[in-house]
Short mmCIF file of C-alpha atoms and ligand atoms in Angstrom, two decimals:
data_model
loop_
_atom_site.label_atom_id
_atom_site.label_comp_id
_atom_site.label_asym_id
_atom_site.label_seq_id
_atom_site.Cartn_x
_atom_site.Cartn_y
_atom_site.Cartn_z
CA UNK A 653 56.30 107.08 51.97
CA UNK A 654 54.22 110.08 53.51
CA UNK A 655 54.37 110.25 57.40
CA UNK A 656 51.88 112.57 59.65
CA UNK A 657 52.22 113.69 62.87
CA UNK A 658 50.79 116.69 64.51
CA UNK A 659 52.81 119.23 67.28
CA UNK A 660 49.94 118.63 69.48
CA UNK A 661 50.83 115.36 70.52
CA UNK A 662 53.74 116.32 72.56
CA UNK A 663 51.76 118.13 74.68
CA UNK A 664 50.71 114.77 76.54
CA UNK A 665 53.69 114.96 79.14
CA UNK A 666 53.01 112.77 82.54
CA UNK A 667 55.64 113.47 85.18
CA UNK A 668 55.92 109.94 86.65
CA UNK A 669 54.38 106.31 86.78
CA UNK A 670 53.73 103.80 88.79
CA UNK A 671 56.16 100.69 88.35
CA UNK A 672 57.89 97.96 89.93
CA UNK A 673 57.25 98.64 93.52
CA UNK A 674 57.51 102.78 93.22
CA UNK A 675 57.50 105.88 91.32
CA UNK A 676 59.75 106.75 88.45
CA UNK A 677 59.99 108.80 85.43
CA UNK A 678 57.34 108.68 82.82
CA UNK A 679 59.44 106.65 79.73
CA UNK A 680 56.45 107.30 77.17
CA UNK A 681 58.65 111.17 76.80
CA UNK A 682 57.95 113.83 73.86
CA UNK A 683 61.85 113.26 73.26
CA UNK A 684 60.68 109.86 72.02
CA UNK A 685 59.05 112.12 68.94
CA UNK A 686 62.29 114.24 68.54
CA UNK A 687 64.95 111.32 67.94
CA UNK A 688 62.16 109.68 65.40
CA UNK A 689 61.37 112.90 63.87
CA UNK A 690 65.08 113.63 63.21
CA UNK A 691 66.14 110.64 61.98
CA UNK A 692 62.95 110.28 59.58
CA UNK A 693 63.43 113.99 58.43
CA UNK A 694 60.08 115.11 59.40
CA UNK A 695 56.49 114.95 58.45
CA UNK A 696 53.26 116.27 57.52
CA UNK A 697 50.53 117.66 59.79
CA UNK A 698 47.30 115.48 59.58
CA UNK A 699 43.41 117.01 59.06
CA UNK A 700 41.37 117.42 61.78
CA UNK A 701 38.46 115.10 60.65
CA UNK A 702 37.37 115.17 64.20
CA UNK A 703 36.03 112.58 66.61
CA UNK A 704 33.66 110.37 64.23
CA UNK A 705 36.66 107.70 63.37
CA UNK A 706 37.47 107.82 67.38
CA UNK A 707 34.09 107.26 68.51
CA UNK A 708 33.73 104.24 65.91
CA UNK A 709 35.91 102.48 68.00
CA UNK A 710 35.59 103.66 71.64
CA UNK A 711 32.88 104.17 74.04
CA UNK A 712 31.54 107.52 74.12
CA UNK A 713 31.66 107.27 78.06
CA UNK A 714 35.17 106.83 78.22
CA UNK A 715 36.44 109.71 75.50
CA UNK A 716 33.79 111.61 78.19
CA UNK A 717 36.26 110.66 80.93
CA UNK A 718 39.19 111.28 79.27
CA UNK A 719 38.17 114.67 78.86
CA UNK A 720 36.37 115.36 82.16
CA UNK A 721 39.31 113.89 84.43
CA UNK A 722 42.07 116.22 85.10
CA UNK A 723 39.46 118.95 86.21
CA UNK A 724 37.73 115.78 88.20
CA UNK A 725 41.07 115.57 90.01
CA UNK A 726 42.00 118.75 90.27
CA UNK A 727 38.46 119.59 92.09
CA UNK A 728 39.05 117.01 94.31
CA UNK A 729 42.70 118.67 95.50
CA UNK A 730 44.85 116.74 94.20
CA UNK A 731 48.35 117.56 92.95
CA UNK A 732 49.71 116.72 89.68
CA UNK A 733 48.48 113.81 87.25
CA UNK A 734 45.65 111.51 87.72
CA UNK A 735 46.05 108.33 88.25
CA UNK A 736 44.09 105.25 89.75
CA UNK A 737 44.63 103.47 93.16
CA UNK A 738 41.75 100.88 92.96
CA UNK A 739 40.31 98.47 89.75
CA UNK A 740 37.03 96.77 89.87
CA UNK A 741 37.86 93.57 89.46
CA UNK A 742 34.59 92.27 89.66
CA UNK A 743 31.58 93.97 87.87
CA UNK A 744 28.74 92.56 88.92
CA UNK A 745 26.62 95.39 87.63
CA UNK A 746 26.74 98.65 85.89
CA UNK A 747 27.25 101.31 88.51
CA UNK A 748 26.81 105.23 87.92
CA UNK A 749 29.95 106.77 89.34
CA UNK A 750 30.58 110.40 90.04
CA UNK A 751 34.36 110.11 92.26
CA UNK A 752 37.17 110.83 90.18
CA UNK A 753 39.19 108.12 91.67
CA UNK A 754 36.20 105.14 91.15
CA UNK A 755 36.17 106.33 87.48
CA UNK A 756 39.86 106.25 86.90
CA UNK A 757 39.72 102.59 87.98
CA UNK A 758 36.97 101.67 86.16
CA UNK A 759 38.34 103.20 83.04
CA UNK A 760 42.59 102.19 83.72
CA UNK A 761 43.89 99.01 83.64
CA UNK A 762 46.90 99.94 85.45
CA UNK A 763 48.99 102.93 86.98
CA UNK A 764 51.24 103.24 84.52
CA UNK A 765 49.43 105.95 82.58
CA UNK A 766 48.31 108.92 83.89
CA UNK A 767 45.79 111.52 82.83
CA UNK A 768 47.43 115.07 82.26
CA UNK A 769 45.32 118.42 81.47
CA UNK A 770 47.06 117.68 77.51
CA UNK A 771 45.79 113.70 77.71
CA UNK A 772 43.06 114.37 75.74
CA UNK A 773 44.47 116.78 73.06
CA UNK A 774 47.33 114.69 72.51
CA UNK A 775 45.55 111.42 72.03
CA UNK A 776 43.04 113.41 70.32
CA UNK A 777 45.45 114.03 67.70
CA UNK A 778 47.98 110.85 68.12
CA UNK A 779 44.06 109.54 66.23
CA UNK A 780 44.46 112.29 63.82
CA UNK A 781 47.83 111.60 62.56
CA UNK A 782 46.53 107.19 62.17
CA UNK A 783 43.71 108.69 59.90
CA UNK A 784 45.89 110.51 57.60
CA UNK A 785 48.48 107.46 57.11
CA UNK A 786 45.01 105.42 56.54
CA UNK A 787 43.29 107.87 54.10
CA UNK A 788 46.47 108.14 52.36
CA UNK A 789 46.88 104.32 51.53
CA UNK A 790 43.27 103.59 51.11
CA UNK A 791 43.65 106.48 48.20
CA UNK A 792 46.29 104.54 47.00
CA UNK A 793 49.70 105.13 48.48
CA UNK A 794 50.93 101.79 49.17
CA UNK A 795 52.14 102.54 52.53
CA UNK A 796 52.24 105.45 55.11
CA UNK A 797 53.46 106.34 58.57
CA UNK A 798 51.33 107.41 61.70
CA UNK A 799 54.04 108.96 63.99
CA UNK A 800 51.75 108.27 67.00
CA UNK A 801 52.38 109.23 70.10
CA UNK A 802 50.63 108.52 72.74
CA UNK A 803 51.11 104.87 71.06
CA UNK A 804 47.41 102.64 71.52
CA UNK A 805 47.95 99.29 71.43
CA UNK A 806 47.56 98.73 75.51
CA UNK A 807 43.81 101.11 75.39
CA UNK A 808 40.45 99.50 74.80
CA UNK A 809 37.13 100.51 73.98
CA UNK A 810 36.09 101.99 77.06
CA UNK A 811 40.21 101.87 78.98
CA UNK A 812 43.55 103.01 78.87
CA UNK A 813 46.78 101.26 80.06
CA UNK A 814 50.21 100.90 79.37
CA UNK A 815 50.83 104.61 78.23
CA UNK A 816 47.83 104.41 75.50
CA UNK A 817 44.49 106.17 75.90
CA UNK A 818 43.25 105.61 72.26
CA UNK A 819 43.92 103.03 70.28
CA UNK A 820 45.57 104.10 67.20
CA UNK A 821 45.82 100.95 65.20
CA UNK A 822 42.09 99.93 65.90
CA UNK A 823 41.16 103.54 64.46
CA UNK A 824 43.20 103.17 61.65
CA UNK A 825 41.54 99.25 61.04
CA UNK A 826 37.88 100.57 61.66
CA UNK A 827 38.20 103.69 59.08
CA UNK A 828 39.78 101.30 56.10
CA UNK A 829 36.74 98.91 56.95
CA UNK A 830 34.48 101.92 56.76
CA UNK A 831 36.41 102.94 53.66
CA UNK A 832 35.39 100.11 51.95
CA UNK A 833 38.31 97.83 52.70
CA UNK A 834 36.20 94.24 53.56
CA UNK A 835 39.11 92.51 55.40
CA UNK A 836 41.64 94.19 57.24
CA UNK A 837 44.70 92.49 59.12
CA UNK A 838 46.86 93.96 62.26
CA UNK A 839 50.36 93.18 62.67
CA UNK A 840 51.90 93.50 66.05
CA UNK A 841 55.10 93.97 66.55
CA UNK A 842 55.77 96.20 69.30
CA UNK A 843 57.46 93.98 72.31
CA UNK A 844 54.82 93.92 74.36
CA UNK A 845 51.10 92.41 73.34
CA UNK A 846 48.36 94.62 71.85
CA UNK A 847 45.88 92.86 74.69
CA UNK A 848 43.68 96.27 74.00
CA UNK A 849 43.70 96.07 70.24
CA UNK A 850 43.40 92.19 70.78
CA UNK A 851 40.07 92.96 73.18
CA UNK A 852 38.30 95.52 71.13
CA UNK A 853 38.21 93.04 67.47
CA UNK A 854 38.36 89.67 69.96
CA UNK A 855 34.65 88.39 68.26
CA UNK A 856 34.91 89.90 64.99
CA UNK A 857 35.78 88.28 62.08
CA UNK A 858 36.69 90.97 59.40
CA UNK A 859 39.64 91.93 61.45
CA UNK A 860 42.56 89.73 61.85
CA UNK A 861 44.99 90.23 64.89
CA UNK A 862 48.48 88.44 65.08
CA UNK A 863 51.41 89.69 67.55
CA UNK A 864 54.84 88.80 68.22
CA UNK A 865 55.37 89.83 71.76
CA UNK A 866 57.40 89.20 74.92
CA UNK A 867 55.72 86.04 76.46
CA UNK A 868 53.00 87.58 79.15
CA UNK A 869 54.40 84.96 81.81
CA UNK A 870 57.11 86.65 82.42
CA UNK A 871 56.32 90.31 80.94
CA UNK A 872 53.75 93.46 80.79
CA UNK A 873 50.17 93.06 79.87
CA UNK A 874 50.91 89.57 82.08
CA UNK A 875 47.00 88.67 81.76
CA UNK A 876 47.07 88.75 77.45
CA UNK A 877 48.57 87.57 74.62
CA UNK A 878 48.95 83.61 75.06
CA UNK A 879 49.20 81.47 72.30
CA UNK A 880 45.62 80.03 73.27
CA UNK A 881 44.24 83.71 73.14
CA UNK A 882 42.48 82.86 69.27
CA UNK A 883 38.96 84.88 69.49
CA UNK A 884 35.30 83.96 69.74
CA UNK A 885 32.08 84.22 68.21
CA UNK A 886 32.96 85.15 64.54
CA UNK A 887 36.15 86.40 65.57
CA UNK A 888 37.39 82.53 66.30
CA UNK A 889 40.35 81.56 65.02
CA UNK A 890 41.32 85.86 63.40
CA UNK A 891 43.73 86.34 66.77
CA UNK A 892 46.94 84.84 66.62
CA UNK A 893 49.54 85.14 69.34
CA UNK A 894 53.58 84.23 69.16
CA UNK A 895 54.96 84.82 72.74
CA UNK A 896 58.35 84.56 72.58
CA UNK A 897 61.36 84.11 75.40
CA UNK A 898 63.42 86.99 76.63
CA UNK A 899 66.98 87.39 74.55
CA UNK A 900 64.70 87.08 71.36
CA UNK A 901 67.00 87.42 68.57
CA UNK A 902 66.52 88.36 64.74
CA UNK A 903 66.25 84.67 63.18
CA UNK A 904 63.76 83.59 66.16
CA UNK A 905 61.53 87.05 65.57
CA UNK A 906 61.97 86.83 61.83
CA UNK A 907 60.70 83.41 62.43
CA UNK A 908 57.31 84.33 64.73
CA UNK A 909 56.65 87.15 61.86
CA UNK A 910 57.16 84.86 58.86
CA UNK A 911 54.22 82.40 60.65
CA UNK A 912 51.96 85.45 61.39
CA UNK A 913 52.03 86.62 57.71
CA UNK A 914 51.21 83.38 56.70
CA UNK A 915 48.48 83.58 58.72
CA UNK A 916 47.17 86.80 57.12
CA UNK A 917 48.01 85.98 54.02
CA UNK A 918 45.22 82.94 54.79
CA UNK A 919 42.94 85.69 55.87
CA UNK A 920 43.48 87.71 52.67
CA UNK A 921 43.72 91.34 53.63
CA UNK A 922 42.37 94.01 51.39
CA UNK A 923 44.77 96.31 54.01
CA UNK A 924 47.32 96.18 56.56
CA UNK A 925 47.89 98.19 59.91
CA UNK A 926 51.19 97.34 61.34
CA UNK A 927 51.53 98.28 65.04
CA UNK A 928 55.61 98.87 65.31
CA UNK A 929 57.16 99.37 68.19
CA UNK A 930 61.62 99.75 68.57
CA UNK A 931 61.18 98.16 72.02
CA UNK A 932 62.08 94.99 70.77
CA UNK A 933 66.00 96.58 70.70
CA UNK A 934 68.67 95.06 72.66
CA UNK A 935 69.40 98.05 74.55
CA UNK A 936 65.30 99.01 75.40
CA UNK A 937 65.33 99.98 79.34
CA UNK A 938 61.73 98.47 79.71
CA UNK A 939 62.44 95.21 77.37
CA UNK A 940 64.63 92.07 77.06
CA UNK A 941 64.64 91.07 73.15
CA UNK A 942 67.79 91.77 71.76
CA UNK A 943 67.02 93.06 67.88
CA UNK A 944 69.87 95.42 66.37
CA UNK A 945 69.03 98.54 64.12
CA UNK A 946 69.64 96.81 61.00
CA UNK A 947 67.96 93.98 61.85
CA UNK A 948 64.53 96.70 61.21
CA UNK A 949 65.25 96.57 57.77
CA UNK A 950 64.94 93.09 57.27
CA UNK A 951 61.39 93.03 58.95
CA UNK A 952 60.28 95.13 57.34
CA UNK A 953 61.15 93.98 53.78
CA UNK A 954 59.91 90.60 54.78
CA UNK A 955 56.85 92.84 55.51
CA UNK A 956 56.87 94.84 52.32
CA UNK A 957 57.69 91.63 50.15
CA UNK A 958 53.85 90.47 50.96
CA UNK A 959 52.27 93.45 48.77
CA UNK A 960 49.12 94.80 50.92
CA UNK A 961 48.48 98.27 51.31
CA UNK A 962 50.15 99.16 54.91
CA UNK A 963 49.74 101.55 57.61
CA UNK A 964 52.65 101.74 59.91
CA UNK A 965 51.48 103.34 63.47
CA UNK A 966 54.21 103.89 65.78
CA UNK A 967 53.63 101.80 69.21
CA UNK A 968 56.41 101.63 72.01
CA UNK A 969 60.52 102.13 72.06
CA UNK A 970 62.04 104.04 75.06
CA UNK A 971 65.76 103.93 74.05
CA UNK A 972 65.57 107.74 73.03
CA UNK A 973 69.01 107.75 71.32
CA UNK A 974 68.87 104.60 69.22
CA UNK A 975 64.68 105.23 68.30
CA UNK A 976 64.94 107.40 65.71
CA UNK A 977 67.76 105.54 64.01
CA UNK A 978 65.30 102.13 64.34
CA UNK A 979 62.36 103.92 63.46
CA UNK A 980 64.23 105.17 59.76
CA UNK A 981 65.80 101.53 59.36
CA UNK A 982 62.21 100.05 59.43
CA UNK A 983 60.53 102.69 57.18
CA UNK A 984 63.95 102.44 54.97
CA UNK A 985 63.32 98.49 54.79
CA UNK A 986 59.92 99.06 53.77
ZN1 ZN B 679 55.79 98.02 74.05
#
C-alpha cells in the first residue's frame, strides 16, 4: 500500500489550547507524525496539484482567512497563536467583518484550534498528501494512505474546529467524484464524530457518511453525531451515526462497524474514504474507548474483506508512543 505525506505538515505547531476550564498543551503534536512515520517505515511526498481540489470543497472566504489571520493577529498586538473568544451563535444576516477576532469566531467552532503563521502551509499540504492516496486508488491501487496531519474531520466548508482546518476526507470524496467515481462512501472511525465532514455532504446524496464515535452526550463535538442525525434534501437517509458508550470494547465497535458497512454496502460505493483515527485506544489521554493494538487489525480486515477501492486518511490519536504501533496494525490488517 503506497502512503504520502509531505515535511510541510509538521510545520503546523500551536503552543496551547483551550480545554476543560484552562490552557494546556496543544495534543494535535508533529511527534504524532514521527511515532506513525516510524512504525509505518515512511512514505512518499505527494504533488502539489494546488488549491483546485481544496476549493471544491471549501469556501473561498474561509481558505482567505486561513491565510490572512496570523498577520490579522499579529497587527492587532497580539502574542502568540490566534484563537477565538466569541461565536456568533445567531446569524441573522451576512455581515462584512474586518476584526481579526469577529472573523476567528465566525470561521471556529471552538478554541481548541488555533491559527499559527504554518496553519495554512500545513493544512495546505495535510490536502496534498489526501489527493495523492486518492489519485493513486482511483488509478487503480486498491488502497492508499493519507498520513494527514492536521487531521479534518472536525473543519467545514467555511470553519475549523477540533484541531482540523481542512477537511481531508471530504477532499479526498469530492476529487474521486470528480474523477469519475459516481458514489462515494465515508467511513468514520476516529473516536470522536466527523460533525464537519457530516455538515459539508449533510443534503447530498452521492456521498454516504456513517461514523462510529463516542456518544456526543457525554463527549466532543457534543452538538453532532446522534443517531437521528440521517441528512436532508437528497442527502436523506446517506448519514448514518453509531454513538457508542464510554469503555467501548472490540466486539461492541466491531459490532457498530459491521452495521455501517452494511449500510454502504446498500449504498454501493464505486470508492471508499476511511477517516481513521487511534483515539479509540484504551490508553488515549483525550478518549474513553478501550480498543488494544491488535484489535486494529481486525477492523481493518473486516474493512478490507468488503472489496472497494479505499483511501485511508489519518484523523485523531494522541497516545504518541502506542500511535505509530496502531497506525501499522491497521494498515497491516488491511
Ligand atoms: Zn478524534
Amino acid at each position: 500500500m503506497r502512503r504520502f505525506f509531505a515535511p510541510a505538515q509538521l510545520t503546523h505547531a500551536p503552543t496551547r489550547e483551550l480545554h476543560n476550564g484552562g490552557f494546556t498543551a496543544y495534543a494535535e503534536t508533529p511527534e504524532r507524525v514521527a511515532s506513525i512515520l516510524a512504525a509505518i517505515g515512511g512514505a512518499s511526498q505527494p504533488a502539489d496539484e494546488g488549491d483546485a481540489a481544496i476549493r471544491a470543497v471549501h469556501d473561498a472566504s474561509y481558505l482567505d482567512f486561513l491565510r490572512a489571520a496570523p498577520a490579522l493577529w499579529r497587527d492587532a498586538g497580539r502574542p502568540g497563536d490566534a484563537i477565538p473568544y466569541a461565536f456568533p451563535i445567531v446569524r441573522r444576516r451576512a455581515l462584512d467583518l474586518t476584526r481579526v477576532d469577529a472573523l476567528l469566531g465566525r470561521h471556529a467552532m471552538d478554541a481548541t484550534t488555533p491559527i499559527t503563521a504554518d496553519t495554512w502551509t500545513a493544512a495546505y499540504w495535510s490536502g496534498q498528501t489526501a489527493l495523492a492516496a486518492t489519485r493513486a486508488v482511483v488509478s487503480g491501487d486498491r488502497a492508499a494512505f493519507a498520513l494527514c496531519r492536521p487531521p479534518g474531520h472536525h473543519a467545514g466548508a467555511d470553519y475549523c474546529g477540533g484541531y482540523c482546518h481542512l477537511n481531508v476526507a471530504a477532499i479526498a470524496a469530492q476529487a474521486a467524484r470528480d474523477a469519475g467515481c459516481a458514489r462515494v462512501a465515508i467511513l468514520d472511525i476516529d473516536y470522536h464524530h466527523g460533525n464537519g465532514t457530516q455538515d459539508i455532504f449533510w443534503d447530498r446524496g452521492d456521498v454516504f457518511y456513517a461514523s462510529v464515535h463516542a456518544d456526543p452526550a457525554t463527549d466532543y463535538p457534543f452538538f453532532w453525531g446522534h443517531a437521528d442525525e440521517r441528512g436532508e434534501g437528497a442527502g436523506a437517509g446517506a448519514t448514518l451515526n453509531l454513538p457508542l458508550p464510554h469503555g467501548t470494547r472490540l466486539d461492541a465497535f466491531r459490532t457498530a462497524q459491521a452495521t455501517a458497512l452494511s449500510a454502504i454496502a446498500a449504498f454501493a460505493p464505486d470508492l471508499l474514504v476511511v477517516s481513521f483515527g487511534a483515539d479509540t485506544w484504551e490508553g488515549d489521554p483525550i478518549s474513553h474507548f478501550a480498543l488494544t493494538t491488535a484489535d486494529y487489525r481486525v477492523l481493518a480486515a473486516d474493512i478490507a474483506a468488503c472489496g472497494w477501492p479505499t483511501v485511508i486518511v489519518m484523523e485523531g490519536g494522541y497516545a504518541i508512543d502506542a500511535l505509530g504501533h496502531n497506525v501499522a496494525s491497521f494498515l497491516a490488517g488491511f
